[in-house]
XYZ file of N, CA and C in Angstrom:
705
model
N 0.846 -1.190 0.000
C 0.000 0.000 0.000
C 0.883 1.241 0.000
N 0.595 2.197 -0.902
C 1.381 3.415 -1.014
C 0.636 4.582 -0.380
N 1.447 5.579 0.030
C 0.896 6.801 0.612
C 1.573 7.998 -0.051
N 0.835 9.077 -0.167
C 1.374 10.282 -0.780
C 2.461 10.875 0.116
N 3.578 11.212 -0.500
C 4.695 11.769 0.277
C 4.423 13.212 0.705
N 3.417 13.843 0.072
C 3.135 15.248 0.388
C 2.036 15.397 1.450
N 0.885 14.720 1.236
C -0.249 14.890 2.161
C -0.557 13.638 2.954
N 0.054 12.495 2.594
C -0.125 11.281 3.371
C -1.387 10.496 3.085
N -2.133 10.857 2.043
C -3.361 10.143 1.749
C -3.034 8.764 1.180
N -3.872 7.797 1.479
C -3.663 6.443 0.978
C -3.928 6.402 -0.522
N -3.057 5.744 -1.267
C -3.130 5.722 -2.722
C -3.524 4.346 -3.222
N -4.314 4.322 -4.258
C -4.659 3.073 -4.916
C -3.493 2.631 -5.791
N -3.455 1.354 -6.088
C -2.342 0.814 -6.880
C -2.347 1.344 -8.299
N -3.489 1.835 -8.786
C -3.576 2.355 -10.147
C -3.302 3.849 -10.229
N -3.052 4.504 -9.087
C -2.893 5.956 -9.071
C -1.492 6.349 -9.507
N -1.405 7.216 -10.525
C -0.116 7.759 -10.955
C 0.144 9.132 -10.345
N -0.866 9.696 -9.700
C -0.701 10.945 -8.979
C -1.705 10.962 -7.822
N -1.452 11.772 -6.847
C -2.313 11.846 -5.674
C -3.629 12.516 -6.057
N -4.762 11.878 -5.777
C -6.053 12.485 -6.143
C -6.390 13.710 -5.298
N -5.664 13.927 -4.173
C -5.969 15.051 -3.305
C -5.124 16.273 -3.622
N -3.786 16.071 -3.696
C -2.890 17.206 -3.939
C -2.179 17.129 -5.287
N -2.460 16.076 -6.072
C -1.928 15.909 -7.435
C -0.391 15.786 -7.467
N 0.192 15.295 -6.380
C 1.635 15.025 -6.375
C 1.909 13.732 -7.138
N 2.874 13.724 -8.069
C 3.183 12.488 -8.813
C 3.608 11.359 -7.867
N 3.174 10.149 -8.227
C 3.475 8.971 -7.413
C 4.697 8.266 -7.995
N 5.677 8.030 -7.115
C 6.875 7.289 -7.538
C 7.237 6.315 -6.430
N 7.058 5.030 -6.705
C 7.388 3.985 -5.748
C 8.074 2.852 -6.497
N 9.403 2.802 -6.435
C 10.129 1.764 -7.191
C 9.771 0.360 -6.744
N 9.314 0.190 -5.507
C 8.951 -1.142 -5.019
C 7.553 -1.572 -5.465
N 6.737 -0.620 -5.925
C 5.380 -0.939 -6.376
C 5.045 -0.061 -7.568
N 5.341 -0.495 -8.776
C 5.020 0.302 -9.963
C 3.512 0.509 -10.094
N 3.163 1.549 -10.829
C 1.748 1.869 -11.030
C 1.080 0.778 -11.855
N -0.041 0.295 -11.367
C -0.831 -0.720 -12.062
C -1.658 -0.022 -13.138
N -1.271 -0.239 -14.391
C -1.951 0.424 -15.491
C -3.000 -0.442 -16.168
N -3.203 -1.644 -15.693
C -4.167 -2.557 -16.317
C -5.487 -2.643 -15.550
N -5.459 -2.481 -14.249
C -6.677 -2.582 -13.432
C -7.538 -1.332 -13.611
N -8.841 -1.460 -13.428
C -9.724 -0.286 -13.556
C -9.490 0.708 -12.420
N -9.715 1.967 -12.743
C -9.550 3.028 -11.754
C -10.673 2.953 -10.713
N -10.351 3.293 -9.452
C -11.397 3.241 -8.420
C -12.354 4.428 -8.473
N -12.069 5.434 -9.305
C -12.915 6.614 -9.419
C -12.948 7.053 -10.874
N -13.956 7.783 -11.303
C -14.049 8.211 -12.711
C -12.878 9.124 -13.088
N -12.392 8.949 -14.279
C -11.288 9.774 -14.774
C -11.766 10.883 -15.699
N -13.025 10.851 -16.131
C -13.572 11.866 -17.015
C -14.885 12.394 -16.444
N -15.119 13.678 -16.668
C -16.374 14.284 -16.247
C -17.472 13.947 -17.248
N -18.580 13.526 -16.726
C -19.718 13.225 -17.584
C -20.992 13.719 -16.906
N -21.952 14.149 -17.721
C -23.224 14.601 -17.186
C -24.106 13.406 -16.854
N -24.878 13.557 -15.779
C -25.834 12.519 -15.403
C -26.981 12.526 -16.404
N -27.303 11.401 -17.002
C -28.387 11.384 -17.991
C -29.708 11.777 -17.353
N -30.526 12.557 -18.055
C -31.809 12.988 -17.488
C -32.746 11.809 -17.277
N -33.591 11.934 -16.267
C -34.571 10.896 -15.963
C -35.682 10.925 -17.007
N -36.097 9.771 -17.432
C -37.157 9.678 -18.427
C -38.475 10.189 -17.847
N -39.130 11.082 -18.584
C -40.423 11.600 -18.143
C -41.471 10.495 -18.067
N -41.396 9.554 -18.983
C -42.369 8.459 -18.991
C -42.213 7.607 -17.736
N -40.963 7.343 -17.337
C -40.739 6.553 -16.133
C -41.261 7.262 -14.888
N -41.020 8.568 -14.812
C -41.538 9.332 -13.679
C -43.061 9.324 -13.672
N -43.672 9.474 -14.852
C -45.136 9.460 -14.942
C -45.698 8.110 -14.508
N -45.039 7.022 -14.913
C -45.492 5.684 -14.508
C -45.360 5.501 -13.007
N -44.242 5.977 -12.450
C -44.027 5.854 -11.003
C -45.083 6.629 -10.222
N -45.349 7.882 -10.627
C -46.363 8.680 -9.944
C -47.753 8.054 -10.089
N -48.058 7.547 -11.284
C -49.357 6.914 -11.499
C -49.528 5.694 -10.601
N -48.468 4.916 -10.465
C -48.533 3.724 -9.602
C -48.736 4.116 -8.143
N -48.045 5.175 -7.702
C -48.199 5.627 -6.315
C -49.618 6.117 -6.059
N -50.127 6.972 -6.960
C -51.477 7.512 -6.787
C -52.524 6.403 -6.833
N -52.359 5.464 -7.763
C -53.330 4.373 -7.890
C -53.331 3.490 -6.645
N -52.163 3.183 -6.119
C -52.082 2.339 -4.929
C -52.731 3.017 -3.724
N -52.512 4.330 -3.590
C -53.137 5.060 -2.477
C -54.654 5.039 -2.600
N -55.173 5.314 -3.806
C -56.621 5.325 -4.001
C -57.250 3.961 -3.771
N -56.643 2.900 -4.320
C -57.192 1.555 -4.173
C -57.145 1.105 -2.716
N -56.017 1.347 -2.047
C -55.892 0.932 -0.643
C -56.917 1.632 0.245
N -57.110 2.920 0.038
C -58.098 3.648 0.842
C -59.513 3.182 0.533
N -59.799 2.883 -0.742
C -61.123 2.382 -1.088
C -61.409 1.033 -0.459
N -60.435 0.126 -0.503
C -60.612 -1.194 0.116
C -60.721 -1.069 1.630
N -59.895 -0.213 2.222
C -59.930 -0.021 3.669
C -61.263 0.552 4.123
N -61.833 1.423 3.308
C -63.121 2.024 3.656
C -64.251 0.994 3.638
N -64.086 -0.074 2.847
C -65.098 -1.132 2.810
C -65.154 -1.864 4.145
N -63.999 -2.093 4.744
C -63.949 -2.826 6.010
C -64.142 -1.913 7.214
N -63.734 -0.640 7.081
C -63.913 0.311 8.168
C -65.056 1.254 7.798
N -66.260 0.788 7.972
C -67.434 1.565 7.567
C -67.698 2.681 8.578
N -67.925 3.866 8.068
C -68.257 5.017 8.897
C -69.512 5.685 8.343
N -69.927 6.751 9.008
C -71.127 7.440 8.558
C -70.944 8.069 7.186
N -69.748 8.574 6.933
C -69.425 9.171 5.642
C -68.395 8.316 4.921
N -68.467 8.316 3.601
C -67.505 7.564 2.788
C -66.239 8.395 2.643
N -65.363 8.273 3.628
C -64.173 9.120 3.670
C -63.200 8.825 2.544
N -63.261 7.616 1.961
C -62.323 7.285 0.885
C -62.561 8.136 -0.354
N -63.781 8.667 -0.522
C -64.050 9.520 -1.675
C -63.164 10.769 -1.653
N -62.899 11.296 -0.457
C -62.056 12.489 -0.352
C -60.623 12.163 -0.786
N -60.129 11.003 -0.359
C -58.768 10.610 -0.724
C -58.678 10.289 -2.208
N -59.650 9.536 -2.710
C -59.627 9.172 -4.137
C -59.745 10.418 -5.011
N -60.610 11.343 -4.618
C -60.727 12.589 -5.371
C -59.444 13.396 -5.354
N -58.787 13.463 -4.189
C -57.518 14.183 -4.099
C -56.443 13.508 -4.943
N -56.443 12.179 -4.965
C -55.463 11.441 -5.775
C -55.682 11.715 -7.256
N -56.938 11.682 -7.695
C -57.233 11.967 -9.109
C -56.812 13.388 -9.464
N -57.099 14.323 -8.568
C -56.751 15.721 -8.823
C -55.240 15.895 -8.905
N -54.488 15.272 -7.996
C -53.027 15.363 -8.026
C -52.457 14.705 -9.274
N -53.071 13.589 -9.701
C -52.584 12.920 -10.919
C -52.754 13.838 -12.128
N -53.922 14.481 -12.244
C -54.159 15.368 -13.381
C -53.225 16.565 -13.338
N -52.894 17.041 -12.138
C -52.024 18.201 -12.006
C -50.562 17.880 -12.310
N -50.133 16.631 -12.116
C -48.700 16.311 -12.216
C -48.327 15.469 -13.432
N -49.094 14.422 -13.719
C -48.672 13.468 -14.761
C -48.831 14.025 -16.175
N -50.003 14.546 -16.587
C -50.096 15.077 -17.956
C -49.080 16.160 -18.280
N -48.775 17.121 -17.363
C -47.733 18.101 -17.702
C -46.358 17.466 -17.936
N -46.084 16.314 -17.312
C -44.813 15.638 -17.558
C -44.737 15.102 -18.985
N -45.866 14.627 -19.488
C -45.884 14.016 -20.815
C -46.106 15.035 -21.918
N -46.821 16.113 -21.606
C -47.094 17.154 -22.603
C -46.748 18.496 -21.975
N -45.509 18.945 -22.150
C -45.034 20.179 -21.525
C -44.894 21.318 -22.534
N -45.587 21.205 -23.656
C -45.506 22.257 -24.664
C -46.477 23.385 -24.320
N -46.167 24.585 -24.793
C -46.987 25.750 -24.492
C -48.361 25.672 -25.146
N -48.464 24.961 -26.289
C -49.740 24.926 -26.981
C -50.777 24.062 -26.261
N -50.366 23.338 -25.214
C -51.301 22.532 -24.439
C -51.740 23.234 -23.163
N -51.433 24.532 -23.032
C -51.752 25.255 -21.800
C -53.251 25.280 -21.535
N -54.045 25.654 -22.537
C -55.488 25.767 -22.333
C -56.098 24.408 -22.017
N -55.622 23.360 -22.692
C -56.140 22.021 -22.429
C -55.793 21.571 -21.011
N -54.562 21.854 -20.575
C -54.157 21.470 -19.230
C -54.913 22.277 -18.175
N -55.137 23.562 -18.460
C -55.895 24.384 -17.526
C -57.329 23.864 -17.398
N -57.934 23.497 -18.518
C -59.275 22.924 -18.487
C -59.299 21.641 -17.665
N -58.272 20.796 -17.839
C -58.202 19.548 -17.078
C -58.031 19.820 -15.586
N -57.222 20.820 -15.236
C -57.022 21.161 -13.824
C -58.319 21.638 -13.176
N -59.049 22.504 -13.878
C -60.306 23.014 -13.334
C -61.328 21.887 -13.216
N -61.384 21.002 -14.207
C -62.307 19.888 -14.137
C -61.941 18.936 -13.000
N -60.640 18.811 -12.713
C -60.217 17.960 -11.599
C -60.729 18.510 -10.272
N -60.642 19.834 -10.108
C -61.173 20.455 -8.895
C -62.684 20.266 -8.827
N -63.370 20.431 -9.961
C -64.824 20.268 -9.994
C -65.229 18.841 -9.637
N -64.478 17.861 -10.147
C -64.785 16.463 -9.831
C -64.550 16.186 -8.356
N -63.474 16.735 -7.812
C -63.171 16.512 -6.398
C -64.276 17.088 -5.510
N -64.705 18.306 -5.790
C -65.783 18.901 -5.001
C -67.086 18.132 -5.202
N -67.299 17.580 -6.404
C -68.520 16.808 -6.643
C -68.549 15.535 -5.798
N -67.369 14.933 -5.559
C -67.321 13.755 -4.692
C -67.699 14.121 -3.260
N -67.282 15.301 -2.827
C -67.691 15.776 -1.504
C -69.203 15.994 -1.476
N -69.746 16.539 -2.566
C -71.195 16.751 -2.653
C -71.947 15.427 -2.611
N -71.401 14.390 -3.248
C -72.034 13.071 -3.220
C -72.089 12.543 -1.787
N -70.985 12.686 -1.064
C -70.925 12.163 0.298
C -71.820 12.949 1.241
N -71.904 14.260 1.042
C -72.689 15.111 1.942
C -74.096 15.374 1.426
N -74.447 14.764 0.281
C -75.766 14.964 -0.329
C -76.036 16.457 -0.524
N -75.090 17.131 -1.160
C -75.197 18.578 -1.311
C -75.132 19.045 -2.742
N -75.913 18.430 -3.618
C -75.878 18.816 -5.026
C -76.397 20.228 -5.247
N -77.243 20.711 -4.357
C -77.789 22.053 -4.532
C -76.687 23.102 -4.428
N -75.901 23.052 -3.361
C -74.817 24.034 -3.212
C -73.711 23.805 -4.227
N -73.576 22.549 -4.694
C -72.523 22.280 -5.679
C -72.841 22.971 -7.002
N -74.060 22.779 -7.523
C -74.410 23.322 -8.836
C -74.557 24.839 -8.811
N -75.060 25.389 -7.706
C -75.371 26.813 -7.670
C -74.293 27.666 -7.008
N -73.329 27.044 -6.343
C -72.310 27.840 -5.656
C -70.895 27.355 -5.955
N -70.599 26.091 -5.644
C -69.229 25.600 -5.765
C -68.753 25.597 -7.214
N -69.558 25.001 -8.104
C -69.145 24.914 -9.506
C -68.994 26.284 -10.163
N -69.918 27.235 -9.958
C -69.695 28.574 -10.538
C -68.427 29.259 -10.021
N -68.114 29.094 -8.734
C -66.883 29.697 -8.204
C -65.661 29.043 -8.834
N -65.694 27.721 -9.015
C -64.574 27.015 -9.652
C -64.386 27.502 -11.089
N -65.497 27.636 -11.825
C -65.410 28.113 -13.207
C -64.918 29.563 -13.266
N -65.341 30.368 -12.293
C -64.860 31.748 -12.234
C -63.359 31.789 -11.971
N -62.888 30.930 -11.071
C -61.450 30.845 -10.811
C -60.694 30.397 -12.055
N -61.272 29.425 -12.787
C -60.645 28.989 -14.030
C -60.576 30.107 -15.054
N -61.618 30.947 -15.108
C -61.598 32.081 -16.032
C -60.492 33.069 -15.662
N -60.257 33.269 -14.363
C -59.175 34.163 -13.932
C -57.819 33.610 -14.364
N -57.601 32.313 -14.144
C -56.337 31.697 -14.553
C -56.156 31.742 -16.074
N -57.247 31.523 -16.799
C -57.178 31.594 -18.256
C -56.832 33.009 -18.700
N -57.399 33.998 -18.044
C -57.085 35.395 -18.357
C -55.608 35.686 -18.112
N -55.074 35.197 -16.993
C -53.644 35.383 -16.720
C -52.791 34.699 -17.775
N -53.194 33.485 -18.151
C -52.397 32.756 -19.136
C -52.395 33.421 -20.496
N -53.552 33.959 -20.900
C -53.642 34.602 -22.214
C -52.901 35.937 -22.224
N -53.100 36.740 -21.174
C -52.528 38.089 -21.162
C -51.041 38.107 -20.834
N -50.572 37.149 -20.041
C -49.164 37.168 -19.616
C -48.345 36.019 -20.178
N -49.013 35.025 -20.752
C -48.270 33.891 -21.281
C -47.959 34.000 -22.757
N -48.846 34.642 -23.512
C -48.634 34.755 -24.953
C -47.484 35.702 -25.262
N -47.466 36.851 -24.624
C -46.420 37.842 -24.853
C -45.813 38.260 -23.523
N -44.511 38.436 -23.510
C -43.826 38.813 -22.285
C -44.254 40.214 -21.859
N -44.742 40.322 -20.635
C -45.205 41.591 -20.101
C -44.189 42.143 -19.109
N -44.242 43.461 -18.930
C -43.386 44.086 -17.932
C -43.903 43.746 -16.540
N -43.059 43.979 -15.535
C -43.443 43.683 -14.157
C -44.650 44.507 -13.732
N -44.650 45.793 -14.092
C -45.764 46.666 -13.716
C -47.069 46.210 -14.362
N -47.012 45.830 -15.628
C -48.221 45.370 -16.320
C -48.746 44.082 -15.703
N -47.847 43.165 -15.381
C -48.256 41.897 -14.775
C -48.918 42.122 -13.428
N -48.323 42.996 -12.602
C -48.920 43.287 -11.295
C -50.288 43.932 -11.461
N -50.408 44.833 -12.422
C -51.696 45.496 -12.668
C -52.771 44.488 -13.061
N -52.433 43.557 -13.947
C -53.401 42.556 -14.383
C -53.804 41.630 -13.237
N -52.837 41.217 -12.430
C -53.132 40.311 -11.316
C -54.020 41.000 -10.281
N -53.655 42.218 -9.896
C -54.439 42.937 -8.883
C -55.858 43.216 -9.386
N -55.974 43.627 -10.631
C -57.296 43.898 -11.177
C -58.166 42.660 -11.239
N -57.600 41.538 -11.631
C -58.379 40.302 -11.708
C -58.774 39.805 -10.321
N -57.938 40.047 -9.314
C -58.307 39.672 -7.944
C -59.522 40.466 -7.476
N -59.550 41.763 -7.768
C -60.718 42.570 -7.416
C -61.980 42.093 -8.108
N -61.871 41.771 -9.400
C -63.032 41.275 -10.137
C -63.483 39.916 -9.610
N -62.537 39.061 -9.240
C -62.867 37.745 -8.695
C -63.605 37.877 -7.367
N -63.175 38.811 -6.513
C -63.857 39.024 -5.234
C -65.294 39.449 -5.443
N -65.534 40.354 -6.401
C -66.900 40.788 -6.703
C -67.746 39.616 -7.197
N -67.178 38.790 -8.062
C -67.919 37.636 -8.574
C -68.256 36.634 -7.489
N -67.298 36.388 -6.576
C -67.551 35.435 -5.495
C -68.655 35.937 -4.576
N -68.619 37.222 -4.204
C -69.675 37.745 -3.335
C -71.027 37.714 -4.033
N -71.048 37.978 -5.321
C -72.306 37.925 -6.069
C -72.896 36.518 -6.020
N -72.064 35.498 -6.218
C -72.537 34.118 -6.171
C -73.001 33.734 -4.773
N -72.263 34.159 -3.755
C -72.642 33.846 -2.376
C -73.975 34.493 -2.004
N -74.124 35.768 -2.346
C -75.363 36.467 -2.003
C -76.562 35.864 -2.720
N -76.404 35.534 -3.984
C -77.517 34.953 -4.730
C -77.898 33.569 -4.194
N -76.899 32.829 -3.714
C -77.199 31.486 -3.201
C -77.872 31.548 -1.831
N -77.379 32.401 -0.944
C -77.900 32.443 0.422
C -79.071 33.415 0.601
N -79.086 34.521 -0.157
C -80.101 35.548 0.057
C -81.004 35.772 -1.155
N -80.638 35.223 -2.306
C -81.470 35.373 -3.488
C -81.229 36.648 -4.271
N -80.442 37.572 -3.756
C -80.133 38.810 -4.468
C -78.735 39.270 -4.062
N -78.161 40.103 -4.907
C -76.794 40.572 -4.664
C -76.823 41.928 -3.979
N -76.194 41.986 -2.816
C -76.032 43.252 -2.089
C -74.549 43.415 -1.770
N -73.795 44.045 -2.655
C -72.329 44.117 -2.505
C -71.914 44.835 -1.230
N -70.902 44.272 -0.565
C -70.369 44.888 0.661
C -68.854 44.742 0.697
N -68.369 43.587 1.192
C -66.928 43.424 1.368
C -66.180 43.385 0.039
N -66.834 42.868 -1.024
C -66.140 42.787 -2.312
C -65.843 44.175 -2.873
N -66.716 45.158 -2.562
C -66.456 46.521 -3.014
C -65.232 47.112 -2.309
N -65.026 46.710 -1.052
C -63.821 47.164 -0.338
C -62.571 46.584 -0.992
N -62.642 45.280 -1.297
C -61.503 44.636 -1.971
C -61.260 45.276 -3.329
N -62.341 45.513 -4.086
C -62.208 46.115 -5.408
C -61.638 47.532 -5.309
N -62.073 48.291 -4.299
C -61.565 49.655 -4.113
C -60.076 49.643 -3.801
N -59.661 48.726 -2.927
C -58.236 48.612 -2.604
C -57.431 48.254 -3.854
N -57.959 47.349 -4.663
C -57.263 46.957 -5.900
C -57.154 48.146 -6.860
N -58.218 48.938 -6.962
C -58.180 50.114 -7.841
C -57.164 51.134 -7.327
N -57.110 51.298 -5.986
C -56.135 52.226 -5.402
C -54.707 51.774 -5.717
N -54.494 50.471 -5.752
C -53.159 49.947 -6.090
C -52.885 50.098 -7.579
N -53.916 49.893 -8.407
C -53.731 49.909 -9.857
C -53.430 51.314 -10.376
N -54.092 52.337 -9.834
C -53.946 53.701 -10.355
C -52.476 54.156 -10.353
N -51.748 54.070 -9.217
C -50.333 54.488 -9.279
C -49.492 53.616 -10.195
N -49.858 52.336 -10.331
C -49.118 51.481 -11.257
C -49.280 51.957 -12.695
N -50.492 52.364 -13.047
C -50.728 52.875 -14.402
C -49.987 54.191 -14.614
N -49.998 55.047 -13.575
C -49.295 56.323 -13.686
C -47.804 56.098 -13.869
N -47.230 55.204 -13.063
C -45.805 54.910 -13.182
C -45.486 54.334 -14.547
N -46.379 53.481 -15.049
C -46.151 52.860 -16.355
C -46.187 53.893 -17.479
N -46.987 54.958 -17.309
C -47.113 55.970 -18.357
C -45.981 56.997 -18.320
N -45.359 57.179 -17.165
C -44.286 58.175 -17.040
C -42.943 57.457 -17.221
N -42.198 57.761 -18.280
C -40.956 57.030 -18.556
C -39.934 57.100 -17.427
N -39.761 58.276 -16.827
C -38.749 58.418 -15.779
C -39.072 57.555 -14.566
N -40.337 57.569 -14.169
C -40.736 56.733 -13.042
C -40.622 55.253 -13.378
N -40.969 54.898 -14.615
C -40.888 53.499 -15.027
C -39.450 53.003 -14.994
N -38.524 53.806 -15.443
C -37.119 53.407 -15.424
C -36.587 53.281 -13.996
N -37.061 54.155 -13.100
C -36.627 54.078 -11.709
C -37.123 52.797 -11.051
N -38.399 52.447 -11.293
C -38.939 51.225 -10.748
C -38.227 50.006 -11.326
N -37.959 50.043 -12.626
C -37.272 48.927 -13.265
C -35.868 48.755 -12.690
N -35.186 49.883 -12.431
C -33.836 49.814 -11.873
C -33.853 49.222 -10.475
N -34.852 49.590 -9.682
C -34.931 49.087 -8.318
C -35.290 47.610 -8.293
N -36.129 47.171 -9.233
C -36.488 45.757 -9.287
C -35.311 44.887 -9.690
N -34.383 45.435 -10.462
C -33.234 44.646 -10.957
C -31.992 44.845 -10.099
N -32.106 45.570 -9.019
C -30.946 45.760 -8.142
C -30.638 44.479 -7.388
């Protein structure tokens, strides 16, 4: 067994130099073994990327096993509510959110994937409605709110995904859509519980959003202010 004369590290028989301090190895009693394989890689190589299909299969197997096990367990552990529906619905929703984007990650599938995501949420809430016998609130309240949320996400994707927007424009669009979403949610809630819309808290949210949007528009229109904000964001 050889040791480095400089740092004292133990050397393999195939080492022609110290792997730690790169001191040349010279041992007349034990020449360098040039035929045996090296104990460590001699060339840098990149780790091959993981196959998307393999990851999708692995995730699908995990989600399926969780759903099936909970469904079978719920058969033997009977309760007042079918609790396995919540787990199975969550598993289906997670599968739709994770596996299809792995297999189809192109930009032209954005609208299709967004539709699938919203439908996954709708299906999950519908399973809760089945268990709680609440189809009335599902059709008249939950589903409209889900569709409204999907419309907000679609608006963000169209306005900010098709063409690159500035930071100020993106913030303006997000804040404005949040105010509109709050108004829509309160309208749906009031119509479901009271039969008519009497705006209250959503107008406060909308007013705050407008107060935020106005200076953003002013800054965006004034070149000097816009450059100052841009400089501060990139600092």
